Coordinates of C-alpha atoms and ligand atoms in Angstrom, one line a residue:
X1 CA -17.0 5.6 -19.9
X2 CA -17.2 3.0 -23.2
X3 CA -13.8 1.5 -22.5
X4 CA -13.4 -1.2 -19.4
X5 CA -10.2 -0.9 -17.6
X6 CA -7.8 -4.3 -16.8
X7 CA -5.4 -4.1 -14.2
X8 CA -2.4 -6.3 -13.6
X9 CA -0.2 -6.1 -10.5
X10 CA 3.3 -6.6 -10.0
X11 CA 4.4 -6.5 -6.2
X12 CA 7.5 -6.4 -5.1
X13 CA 8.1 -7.3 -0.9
X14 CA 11.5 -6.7 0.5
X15 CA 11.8 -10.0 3.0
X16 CA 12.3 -9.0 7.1
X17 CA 15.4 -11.7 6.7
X18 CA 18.4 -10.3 9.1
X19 CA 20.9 -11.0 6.3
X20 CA 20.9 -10.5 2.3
X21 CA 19.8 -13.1 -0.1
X22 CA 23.7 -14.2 -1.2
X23 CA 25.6 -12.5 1.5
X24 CA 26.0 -12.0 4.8
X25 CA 25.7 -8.2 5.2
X26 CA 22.9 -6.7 7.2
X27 CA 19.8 -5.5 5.7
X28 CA 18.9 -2.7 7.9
X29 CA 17.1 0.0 6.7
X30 CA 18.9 3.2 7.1
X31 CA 22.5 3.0 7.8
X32 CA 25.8 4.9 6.7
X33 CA 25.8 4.5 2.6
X34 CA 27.9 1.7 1.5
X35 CA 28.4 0.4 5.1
X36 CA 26.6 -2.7 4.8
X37 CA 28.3 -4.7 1.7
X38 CA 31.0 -6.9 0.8
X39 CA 32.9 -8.0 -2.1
X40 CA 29.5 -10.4 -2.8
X41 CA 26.9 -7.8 -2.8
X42 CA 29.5 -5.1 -4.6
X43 CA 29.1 -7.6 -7.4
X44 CA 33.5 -7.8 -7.2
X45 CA 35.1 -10.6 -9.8
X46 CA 34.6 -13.4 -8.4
X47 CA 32.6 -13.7 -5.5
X48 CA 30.3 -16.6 -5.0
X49 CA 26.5 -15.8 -4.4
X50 CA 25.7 -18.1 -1.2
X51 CA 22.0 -18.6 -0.8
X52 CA 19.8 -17.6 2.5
X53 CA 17.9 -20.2 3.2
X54 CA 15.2 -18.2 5.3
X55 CA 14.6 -16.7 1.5
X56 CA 13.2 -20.0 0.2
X57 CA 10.8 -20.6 3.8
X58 CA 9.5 -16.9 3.5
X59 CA 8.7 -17.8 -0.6
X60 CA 7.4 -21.3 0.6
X61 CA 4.9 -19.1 2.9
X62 CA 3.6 -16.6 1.1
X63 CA 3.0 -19.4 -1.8
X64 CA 0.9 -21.1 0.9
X65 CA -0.8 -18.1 2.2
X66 CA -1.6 -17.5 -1.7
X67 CA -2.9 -20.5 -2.5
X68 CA 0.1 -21.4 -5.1
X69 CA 1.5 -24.8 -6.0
X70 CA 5.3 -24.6 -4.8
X71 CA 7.9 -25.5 -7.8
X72 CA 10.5 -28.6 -6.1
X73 CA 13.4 -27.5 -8.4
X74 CA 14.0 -23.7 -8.4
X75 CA 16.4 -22.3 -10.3
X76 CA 18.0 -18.6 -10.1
X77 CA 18.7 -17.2 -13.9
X78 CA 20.9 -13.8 -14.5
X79 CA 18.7 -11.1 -15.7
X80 CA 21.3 -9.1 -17.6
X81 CA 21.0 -5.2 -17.9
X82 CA 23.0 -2.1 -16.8
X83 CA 21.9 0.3 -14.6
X84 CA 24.8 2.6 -12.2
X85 CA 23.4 0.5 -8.9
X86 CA 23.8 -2.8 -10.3
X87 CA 27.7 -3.4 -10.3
X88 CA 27.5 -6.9 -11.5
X89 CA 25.5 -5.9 -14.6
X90 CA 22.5 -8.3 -14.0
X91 CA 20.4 -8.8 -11.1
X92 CA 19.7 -12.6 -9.7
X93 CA 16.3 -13.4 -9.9
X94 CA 14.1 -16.5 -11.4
X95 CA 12.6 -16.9 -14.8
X96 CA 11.0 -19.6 -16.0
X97 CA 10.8 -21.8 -12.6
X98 CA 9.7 -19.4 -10.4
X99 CA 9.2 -20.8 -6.8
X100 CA 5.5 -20.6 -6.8
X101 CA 2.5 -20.5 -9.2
X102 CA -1.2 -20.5 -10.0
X103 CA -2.2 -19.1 -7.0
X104 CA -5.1 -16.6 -6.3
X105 CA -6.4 -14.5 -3.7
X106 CA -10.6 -13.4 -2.8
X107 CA -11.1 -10.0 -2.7
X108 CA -14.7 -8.2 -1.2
X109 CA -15.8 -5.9 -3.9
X110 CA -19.0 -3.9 -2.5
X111 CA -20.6 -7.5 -1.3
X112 CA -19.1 -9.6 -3.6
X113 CA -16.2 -12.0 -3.5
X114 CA -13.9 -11.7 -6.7
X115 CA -11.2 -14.0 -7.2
X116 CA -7.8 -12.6 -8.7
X117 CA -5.3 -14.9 -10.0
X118 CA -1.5 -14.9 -9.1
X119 CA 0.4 -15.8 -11.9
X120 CA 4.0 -16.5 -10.1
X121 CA 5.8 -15.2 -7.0
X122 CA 9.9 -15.2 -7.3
X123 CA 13.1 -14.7 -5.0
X124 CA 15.5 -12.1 -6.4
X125 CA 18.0 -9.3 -5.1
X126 CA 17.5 -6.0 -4.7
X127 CA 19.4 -3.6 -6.8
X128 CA 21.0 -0.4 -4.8
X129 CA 19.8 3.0 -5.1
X130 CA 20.9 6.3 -6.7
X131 CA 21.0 9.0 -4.4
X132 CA 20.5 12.3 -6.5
X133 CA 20.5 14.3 -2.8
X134 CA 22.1 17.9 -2.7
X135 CA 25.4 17.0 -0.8
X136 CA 27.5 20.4 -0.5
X137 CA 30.1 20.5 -3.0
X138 CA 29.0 17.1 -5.0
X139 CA 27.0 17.5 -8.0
X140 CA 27.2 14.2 -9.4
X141 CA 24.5 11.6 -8.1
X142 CA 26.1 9.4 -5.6
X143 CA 25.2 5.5 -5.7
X144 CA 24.7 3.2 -2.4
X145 CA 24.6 -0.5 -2.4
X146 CA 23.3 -1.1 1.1
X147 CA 19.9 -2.4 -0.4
X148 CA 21.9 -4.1 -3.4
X149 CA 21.3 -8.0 -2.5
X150 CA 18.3 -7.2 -0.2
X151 CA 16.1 -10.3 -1.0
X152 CA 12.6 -9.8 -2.5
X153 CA 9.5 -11.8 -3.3
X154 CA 8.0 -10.7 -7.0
X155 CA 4.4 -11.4 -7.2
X156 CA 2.5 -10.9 -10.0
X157 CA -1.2 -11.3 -10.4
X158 CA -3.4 -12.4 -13.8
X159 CA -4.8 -9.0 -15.2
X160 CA -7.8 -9.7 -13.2
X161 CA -8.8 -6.3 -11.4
X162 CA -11.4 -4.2 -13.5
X163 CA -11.8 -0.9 -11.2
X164 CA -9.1 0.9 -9.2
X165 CA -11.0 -0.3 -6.1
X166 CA -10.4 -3.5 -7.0
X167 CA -6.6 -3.1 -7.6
X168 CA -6.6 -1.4 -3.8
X169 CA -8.9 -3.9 -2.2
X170 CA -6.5 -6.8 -3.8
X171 CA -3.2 -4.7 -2.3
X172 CA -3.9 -3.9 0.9
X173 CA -5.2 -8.0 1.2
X174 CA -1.9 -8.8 0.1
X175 CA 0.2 -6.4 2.7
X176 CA -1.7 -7.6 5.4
X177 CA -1.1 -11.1 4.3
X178 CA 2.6 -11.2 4.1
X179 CA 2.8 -8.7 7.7
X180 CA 0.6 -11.4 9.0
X181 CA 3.0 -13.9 7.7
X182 CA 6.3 -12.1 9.0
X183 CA 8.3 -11.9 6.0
X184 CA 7.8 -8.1 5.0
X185 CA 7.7 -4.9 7.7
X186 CA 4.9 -3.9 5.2
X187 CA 6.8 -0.3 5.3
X188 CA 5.7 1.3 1.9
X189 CA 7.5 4.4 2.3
X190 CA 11.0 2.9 3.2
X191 CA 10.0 0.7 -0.4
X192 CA 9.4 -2.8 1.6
X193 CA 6.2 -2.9 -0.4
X194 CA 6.1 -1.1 -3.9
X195 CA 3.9 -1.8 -6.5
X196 CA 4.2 -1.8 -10.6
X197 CA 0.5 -1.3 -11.7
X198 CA 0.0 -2.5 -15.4
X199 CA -3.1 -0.6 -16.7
X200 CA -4.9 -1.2 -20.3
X201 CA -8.3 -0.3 -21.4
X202 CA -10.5 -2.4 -24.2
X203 CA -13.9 -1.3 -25.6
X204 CA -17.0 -2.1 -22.8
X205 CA -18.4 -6.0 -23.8
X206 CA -15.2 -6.6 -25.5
X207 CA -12.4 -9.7 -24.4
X208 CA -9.3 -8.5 -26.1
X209 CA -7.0 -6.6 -24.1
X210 CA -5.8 -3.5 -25.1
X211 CA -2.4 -2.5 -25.2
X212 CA -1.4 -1.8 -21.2
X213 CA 1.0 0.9 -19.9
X214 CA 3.0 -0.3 -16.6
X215 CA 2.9 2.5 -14.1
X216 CA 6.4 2.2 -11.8
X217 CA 7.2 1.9 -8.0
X218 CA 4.5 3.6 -6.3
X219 CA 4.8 4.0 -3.0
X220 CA 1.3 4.6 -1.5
X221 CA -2.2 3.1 -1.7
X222 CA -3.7 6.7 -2.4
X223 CA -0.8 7.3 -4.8
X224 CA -2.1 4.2 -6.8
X225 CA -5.0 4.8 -7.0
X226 CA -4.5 8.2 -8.3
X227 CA -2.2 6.5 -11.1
X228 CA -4.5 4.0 -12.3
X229 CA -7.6 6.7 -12.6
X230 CA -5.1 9.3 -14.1
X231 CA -3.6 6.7 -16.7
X232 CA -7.4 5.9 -17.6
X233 CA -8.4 8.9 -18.4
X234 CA -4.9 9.3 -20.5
X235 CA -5.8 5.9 -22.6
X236 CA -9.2 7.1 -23.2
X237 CA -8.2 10.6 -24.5
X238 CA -5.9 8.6 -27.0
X239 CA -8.5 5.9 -28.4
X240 CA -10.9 8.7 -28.4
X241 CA -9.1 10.4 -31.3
X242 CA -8.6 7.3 -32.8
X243 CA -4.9 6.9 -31.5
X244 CA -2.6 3.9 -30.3
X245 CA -1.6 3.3 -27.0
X246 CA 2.6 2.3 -27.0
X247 CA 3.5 -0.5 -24.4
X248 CA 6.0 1.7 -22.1
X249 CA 6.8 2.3 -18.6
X250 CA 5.5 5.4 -17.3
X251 CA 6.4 7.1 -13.5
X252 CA 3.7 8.5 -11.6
X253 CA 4.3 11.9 -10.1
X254 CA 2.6 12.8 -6.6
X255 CA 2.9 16.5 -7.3
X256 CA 0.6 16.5 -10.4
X257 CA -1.3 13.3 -10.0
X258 CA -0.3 12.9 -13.4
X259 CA 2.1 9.6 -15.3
X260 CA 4.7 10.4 -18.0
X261 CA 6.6 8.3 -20.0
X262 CA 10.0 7.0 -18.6
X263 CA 11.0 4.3 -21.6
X264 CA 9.6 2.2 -24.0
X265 CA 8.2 -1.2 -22.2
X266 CA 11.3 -3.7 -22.5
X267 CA 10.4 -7.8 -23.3
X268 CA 11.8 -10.5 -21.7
X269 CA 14.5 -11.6 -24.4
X270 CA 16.1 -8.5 -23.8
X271 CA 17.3 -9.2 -20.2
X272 CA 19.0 -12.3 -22.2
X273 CA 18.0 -14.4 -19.4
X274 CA 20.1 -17.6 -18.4
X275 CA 20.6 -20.0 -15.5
X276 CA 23.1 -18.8 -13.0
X277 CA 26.3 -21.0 -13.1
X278 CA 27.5 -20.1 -9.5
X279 CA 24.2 -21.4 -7.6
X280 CA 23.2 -24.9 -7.5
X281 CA 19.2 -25.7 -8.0
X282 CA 17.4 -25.4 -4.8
X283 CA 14.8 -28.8 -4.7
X284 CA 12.1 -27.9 -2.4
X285 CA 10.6 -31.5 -0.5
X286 CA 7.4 -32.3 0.4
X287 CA 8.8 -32.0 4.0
X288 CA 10.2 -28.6 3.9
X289 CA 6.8 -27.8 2.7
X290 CA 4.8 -29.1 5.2
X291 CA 7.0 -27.6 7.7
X292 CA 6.4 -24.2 6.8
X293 CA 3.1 -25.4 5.9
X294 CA 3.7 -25.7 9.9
X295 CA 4.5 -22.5 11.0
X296 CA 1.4 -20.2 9.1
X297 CA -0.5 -18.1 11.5
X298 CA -4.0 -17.9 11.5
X299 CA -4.9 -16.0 8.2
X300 CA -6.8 -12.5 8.6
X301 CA -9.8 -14.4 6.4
X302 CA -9.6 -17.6 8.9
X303 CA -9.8 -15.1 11.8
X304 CA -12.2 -12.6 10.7
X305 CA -14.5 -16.1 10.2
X306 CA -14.2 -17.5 13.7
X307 CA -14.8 -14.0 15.7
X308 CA -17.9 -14.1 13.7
X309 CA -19.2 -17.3 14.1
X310 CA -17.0 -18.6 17.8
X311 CA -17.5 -15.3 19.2
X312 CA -20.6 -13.9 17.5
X313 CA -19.1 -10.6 16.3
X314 CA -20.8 -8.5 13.8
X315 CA -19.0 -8.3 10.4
X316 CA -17.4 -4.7 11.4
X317 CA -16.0 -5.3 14.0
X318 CA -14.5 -8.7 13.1
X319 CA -12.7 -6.8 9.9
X320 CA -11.7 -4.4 12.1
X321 CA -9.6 -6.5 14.9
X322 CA -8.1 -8.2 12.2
X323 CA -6.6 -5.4 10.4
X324 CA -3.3 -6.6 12.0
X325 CA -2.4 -9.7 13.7
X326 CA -1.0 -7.3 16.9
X327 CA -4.4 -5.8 17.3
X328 CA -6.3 -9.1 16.8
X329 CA -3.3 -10.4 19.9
X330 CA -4.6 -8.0 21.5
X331 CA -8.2 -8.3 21.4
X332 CA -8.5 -12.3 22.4
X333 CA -5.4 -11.9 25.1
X334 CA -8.4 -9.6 26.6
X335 CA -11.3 -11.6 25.6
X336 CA -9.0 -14.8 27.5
X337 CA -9.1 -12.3 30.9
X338 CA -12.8 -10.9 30.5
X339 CA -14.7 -13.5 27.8
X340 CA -17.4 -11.0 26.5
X341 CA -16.5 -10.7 23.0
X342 CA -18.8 -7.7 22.0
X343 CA -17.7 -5.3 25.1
X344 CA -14.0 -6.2 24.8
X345 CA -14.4 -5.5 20.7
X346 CA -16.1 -1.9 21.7
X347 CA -13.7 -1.0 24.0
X348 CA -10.6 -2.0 21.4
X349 CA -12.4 -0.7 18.5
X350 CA -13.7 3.0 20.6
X351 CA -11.2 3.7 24.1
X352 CA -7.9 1.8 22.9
X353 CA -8.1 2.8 19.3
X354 CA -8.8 6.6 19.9
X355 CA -6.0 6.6 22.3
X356 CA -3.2 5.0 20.1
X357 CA -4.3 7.0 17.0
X358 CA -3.9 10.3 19.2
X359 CA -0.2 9.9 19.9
X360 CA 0.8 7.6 16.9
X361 CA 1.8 5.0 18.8
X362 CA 0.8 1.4 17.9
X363 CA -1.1 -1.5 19.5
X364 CA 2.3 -3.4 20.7
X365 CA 3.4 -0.3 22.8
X366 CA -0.2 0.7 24.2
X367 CA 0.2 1.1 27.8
X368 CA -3.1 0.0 28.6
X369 CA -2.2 -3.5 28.5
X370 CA -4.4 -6.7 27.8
X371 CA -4.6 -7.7 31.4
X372 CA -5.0 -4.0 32.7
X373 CA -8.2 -3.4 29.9
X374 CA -9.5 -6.8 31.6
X375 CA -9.3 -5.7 35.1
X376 CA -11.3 -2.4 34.0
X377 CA -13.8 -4.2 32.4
X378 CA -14.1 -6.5 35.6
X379 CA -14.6 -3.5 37.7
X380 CA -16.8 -1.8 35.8
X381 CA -18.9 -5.3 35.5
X382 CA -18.8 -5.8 39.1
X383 CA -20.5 -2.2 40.0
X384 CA -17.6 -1.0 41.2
X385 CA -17.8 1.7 38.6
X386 CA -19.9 3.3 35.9
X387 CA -19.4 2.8 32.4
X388 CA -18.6 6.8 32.3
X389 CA -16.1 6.5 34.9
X390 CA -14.7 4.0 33.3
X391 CA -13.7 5.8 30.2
X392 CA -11.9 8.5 32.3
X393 CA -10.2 5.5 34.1
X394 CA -8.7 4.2 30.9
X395 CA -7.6 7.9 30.5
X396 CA -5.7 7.9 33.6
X397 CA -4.3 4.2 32.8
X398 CA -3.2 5.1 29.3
X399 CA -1.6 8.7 30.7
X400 CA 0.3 7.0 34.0
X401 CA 0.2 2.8 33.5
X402 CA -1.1 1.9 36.2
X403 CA -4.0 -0.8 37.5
X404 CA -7.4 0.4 37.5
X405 CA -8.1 0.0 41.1
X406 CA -5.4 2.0 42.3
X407 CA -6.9 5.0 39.9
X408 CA -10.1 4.3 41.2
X409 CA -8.9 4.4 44.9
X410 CA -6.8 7.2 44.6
X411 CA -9.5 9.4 42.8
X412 CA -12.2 8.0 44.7
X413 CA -13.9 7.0 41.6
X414 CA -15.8 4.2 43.3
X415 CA -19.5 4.2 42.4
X416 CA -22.2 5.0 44.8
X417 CA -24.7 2.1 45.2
X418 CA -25.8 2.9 48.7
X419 CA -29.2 4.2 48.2
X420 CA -29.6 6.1 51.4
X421 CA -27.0 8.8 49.7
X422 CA -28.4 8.8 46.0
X423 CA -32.1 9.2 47.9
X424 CA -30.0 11.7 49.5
X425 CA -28.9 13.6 46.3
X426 CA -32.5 12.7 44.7
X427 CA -34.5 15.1 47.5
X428 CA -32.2 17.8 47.2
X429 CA -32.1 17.9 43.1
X430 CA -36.2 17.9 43.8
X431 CA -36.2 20.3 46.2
X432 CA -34.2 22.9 44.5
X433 CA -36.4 22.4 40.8
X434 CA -40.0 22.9 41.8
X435 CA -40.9 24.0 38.8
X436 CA -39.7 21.0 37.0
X437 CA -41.3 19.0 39.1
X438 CA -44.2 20.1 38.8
X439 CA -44.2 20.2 35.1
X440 CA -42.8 16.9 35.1
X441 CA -45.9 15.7 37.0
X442 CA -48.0 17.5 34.8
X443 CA -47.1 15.4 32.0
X444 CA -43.8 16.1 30.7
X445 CA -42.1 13.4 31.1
X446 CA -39.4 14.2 28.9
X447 CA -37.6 16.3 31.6
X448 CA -36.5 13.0 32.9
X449 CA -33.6 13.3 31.5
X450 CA -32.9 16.1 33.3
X451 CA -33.3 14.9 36.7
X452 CA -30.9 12.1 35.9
X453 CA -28.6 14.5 34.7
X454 CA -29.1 16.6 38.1
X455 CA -28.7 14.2 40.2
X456 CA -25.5 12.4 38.6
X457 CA -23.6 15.8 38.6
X458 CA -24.8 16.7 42.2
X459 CA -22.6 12.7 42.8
X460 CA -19.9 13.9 40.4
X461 CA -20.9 10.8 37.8
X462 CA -20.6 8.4 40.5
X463 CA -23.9 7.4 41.0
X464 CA -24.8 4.3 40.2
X465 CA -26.9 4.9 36.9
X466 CA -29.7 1.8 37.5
X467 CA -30.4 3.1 40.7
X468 CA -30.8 6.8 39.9
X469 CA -33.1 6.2 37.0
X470 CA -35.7 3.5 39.3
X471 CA -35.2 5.4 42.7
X472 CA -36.1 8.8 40.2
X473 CA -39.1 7.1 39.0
X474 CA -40.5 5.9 42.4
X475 CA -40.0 9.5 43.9
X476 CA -41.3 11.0 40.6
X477 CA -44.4 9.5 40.4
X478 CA -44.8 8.7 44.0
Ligands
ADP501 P1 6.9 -7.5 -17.1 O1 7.9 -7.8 -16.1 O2 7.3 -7.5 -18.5 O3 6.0 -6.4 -16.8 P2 5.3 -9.6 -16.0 O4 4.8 -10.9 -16.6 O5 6.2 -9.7 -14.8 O6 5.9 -8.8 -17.2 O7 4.1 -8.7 -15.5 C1 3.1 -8.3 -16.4 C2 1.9 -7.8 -15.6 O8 1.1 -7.1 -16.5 C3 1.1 -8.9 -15.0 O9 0.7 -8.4 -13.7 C4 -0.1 -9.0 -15.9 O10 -1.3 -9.4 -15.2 C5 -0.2 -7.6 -16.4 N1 -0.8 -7.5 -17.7 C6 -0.5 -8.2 -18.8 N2 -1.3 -7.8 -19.9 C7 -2.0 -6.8 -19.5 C8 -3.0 -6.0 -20.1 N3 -3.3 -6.1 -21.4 N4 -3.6 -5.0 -19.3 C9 -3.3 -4.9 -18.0 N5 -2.4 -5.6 -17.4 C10 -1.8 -6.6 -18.1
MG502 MG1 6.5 -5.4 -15.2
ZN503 ZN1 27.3 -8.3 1.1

């Protein structure tokens, strides 16, 4: 391809806040149309937009976790436009003192870090939603205002990104960041995280942007990805034949993998932008900052670090047990019971993780607790059973709940150490494979492999592995 692609990304979180942004209705997700407003969030005559003040700490946050410098005088400005879910004809939001700024995150990029800028992050409402759905006997397209007022974060990055890889790797850094953080569920197909991708191409070695399309609301990571490459290919066509690419907004259609335009791209005089009379600016101390600076967890990046260097993890599996902050719980409240980092990581990483992704359950309701996995691991340390036992322990666990021991005692899973039985086992496997044995002792050794597996079925796996394999040799070559 002669043309390099620039991506910019607008993201917009919904905020896990119990109430709305100027209101006190609910904000739960699927509930009777139209049963969670007021005259505030119906946008009557009127009524007075009261701020959420858990809106501002979740902004402060994720400016933190973003490495922005928070703004100490915030002020909300009317964005005016009509749209059939927006009764009060403009939607709250911020314009040209947005809460935070000139932040950035690091993305890994086949080895290498990249750094993409954030231009701004802002508070706003929702709008509501049009529900074109086939209701018997209604034709028209029915509007409901639950989400209107929901509060939102805007965060918009530099056009930074120059591959779709990029754009994914920077997205799925920034979902984990603000479900580490707690503001945003992080649910992309209930909308708490959609994304605007702004796509333009220029010629290879050039530094002028080219004229950018902005691809609306997607609502998957694949999905994305699919847009950006499609409207690539689109822009090239076009400069190929010597054509112009129009600033618009297009929508991206699963069904065809294809975008199409939706309107030409609107500017920000437009909206006719102006501070909101009815709320008061919101100064932002250096107290209230620190105090959220406070409350932070551990970032995935900070994490992923100390498992490597505290706990001597590989890479892998430190990127894996950070994927969420639950699974990452997980993983130390078993490395606090049983502290040997690389076992506890395998078993998380193989056992737990097979088990959860085969019923779709996640790592919060796994019935294998931390403590339970621990006691496992101490009885599989201790002898008391094998490490294939083990695995059909966890089985059981997962299946029924309950402690290791009481699996292992009930099935009588307990290893056999006693070497007067494995010798035991050991004659009779010889006795009844002559032939092996005597090819064995002619010189191949490579039917080892077979006694041991003779003589662990003849104990039901029980057998204490170690001892099979030396008291096999001694016999073998005695
Ligand atoms: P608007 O709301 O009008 O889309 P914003 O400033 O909120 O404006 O967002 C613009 C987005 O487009 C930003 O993410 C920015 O990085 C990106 N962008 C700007 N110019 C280009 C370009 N030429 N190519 C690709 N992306 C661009
Ligand atoms: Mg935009
Ligand atoms: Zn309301």
């Amino acid at each position: 391809m002669k043309y390099q692609v620039v991506i910019g990304l607008e993201v917009h979180t919904q905020l896990t806040t119990n109430t709305k942004i100027f209101c006190g209705c609910s904000t739960r997700f699927g509930a009777e149309p139209n049963s969670q407003t007021c005259p505030v969030c119906l946008g009557f005559p009127g009524a007075l937009p009261v701020l959420n003040k858990k809106v501002v700490e979740y902004a402060i946050r994720a400016g933190l976790a973003t490495n922005c410098s928070i703004t100490k005088r915030n002020v909300f400005a009317r964005k005016n436009y009509f749209y059939p879910d927006l009764p009060k004809g403009y939607q709250i939001s911020q314009f040209d003192l947005p809460i935070c700024q000139h932040g950035h995150l690091d993305i890994d990029i086949e080895g290498e870090t990249r750094r993409i800028g954030i231009t701004r992050i802002h508070m706003e409402e929702d709008a509501g939603k049009l529900v074109h759905a086939d209701i018997p006997g209604v034709d028209d397209s029915c509007v409901d205002l639950n989400r209107a007022c929901t509060p939102l974060l805007e965060i918009v990055s530099e056009p930074d990104m120059r591959s779709p890889d990029e754009a994914i790797a920077y997205l799925k850094k920034l979902h984990q960041i603000v479900m580490y953080l707690g503001i945003c569920d992080g649910n992309l197909e209930e909308g708490s995280f959609r994304c605007d991708a702004n796509v333009s191409l220029m010629p290879v070695g050039s530094s002028t942007f080219g004229t950018r399309a902005e691809l609306k609301n997607i609502n998957s990571f694949k999905f994305i990805k699919q847009a950006i490459e499609y409207e690539m290919e689109r822009q090239a066509e076009i400069l190929d034949e010597g054509g112009r690419i129009i600033q618009e907004t297009r929508l991206f259609d699963p069904n065809t993998g294809t975008t199409r335009s939706m309107r030409g791209k609107e500017e920000a005089h437009d909206y006719r932008y102006f501070p909101d009379p009815d709320l008061v600016p919101i100064i932002i101390s250096d107290e209230w900052i620190e105090e959220a600076r406070g409350t932070l967890p551990e970032l995935p990046e900070a994490k992923r670090a100390r498992f490597m260097t505290d706990l001597a993890l590989p890479e892998y599996d430190a990127e894996v047990l950070v994927a969420s902050r639950e699974l990452a719980q997980y993983f130390e409240d078993t490395f606090t019971l049983f502290p040997q980092a690389k076992t506890v990581s395998n078993w998380v990483m193989g056992e737990v993780t097979r088990a959860l992704n085969d019923d779709g359950r996640s790592i919060s309701d796994c019935p294998v607790t931390p403590a339970l996995l621990a006691d496992l691991l101490k009885l599989m340390e201790k002898g008391t059973i094998s490490g294939k036992i083990a695995k059909t322990v966890f089985d059981e666990m997962y299946k029924s709940g309950k402690a290791p021991e009481k699996i292992v005692e009930e099935k009588g899973l307990v290893q056999v150490s006693d070497t007067g039985a494995i010798e035991a086992m050991i004659d009779e496997v010889l006795e009844k494979n002559p032939g092996q044995v005597a090819e064995y002792r002619g010189g191949k050794e490579t039917l080892f492999g077979f006694f041991v597996g003779q003589v662990m079925r003849a104990s039901k796996g029980k057998a204490n592995p170690a001892l099979v394999n030396e008291m096999l040799l001694k016999k073998l070559n005695g």
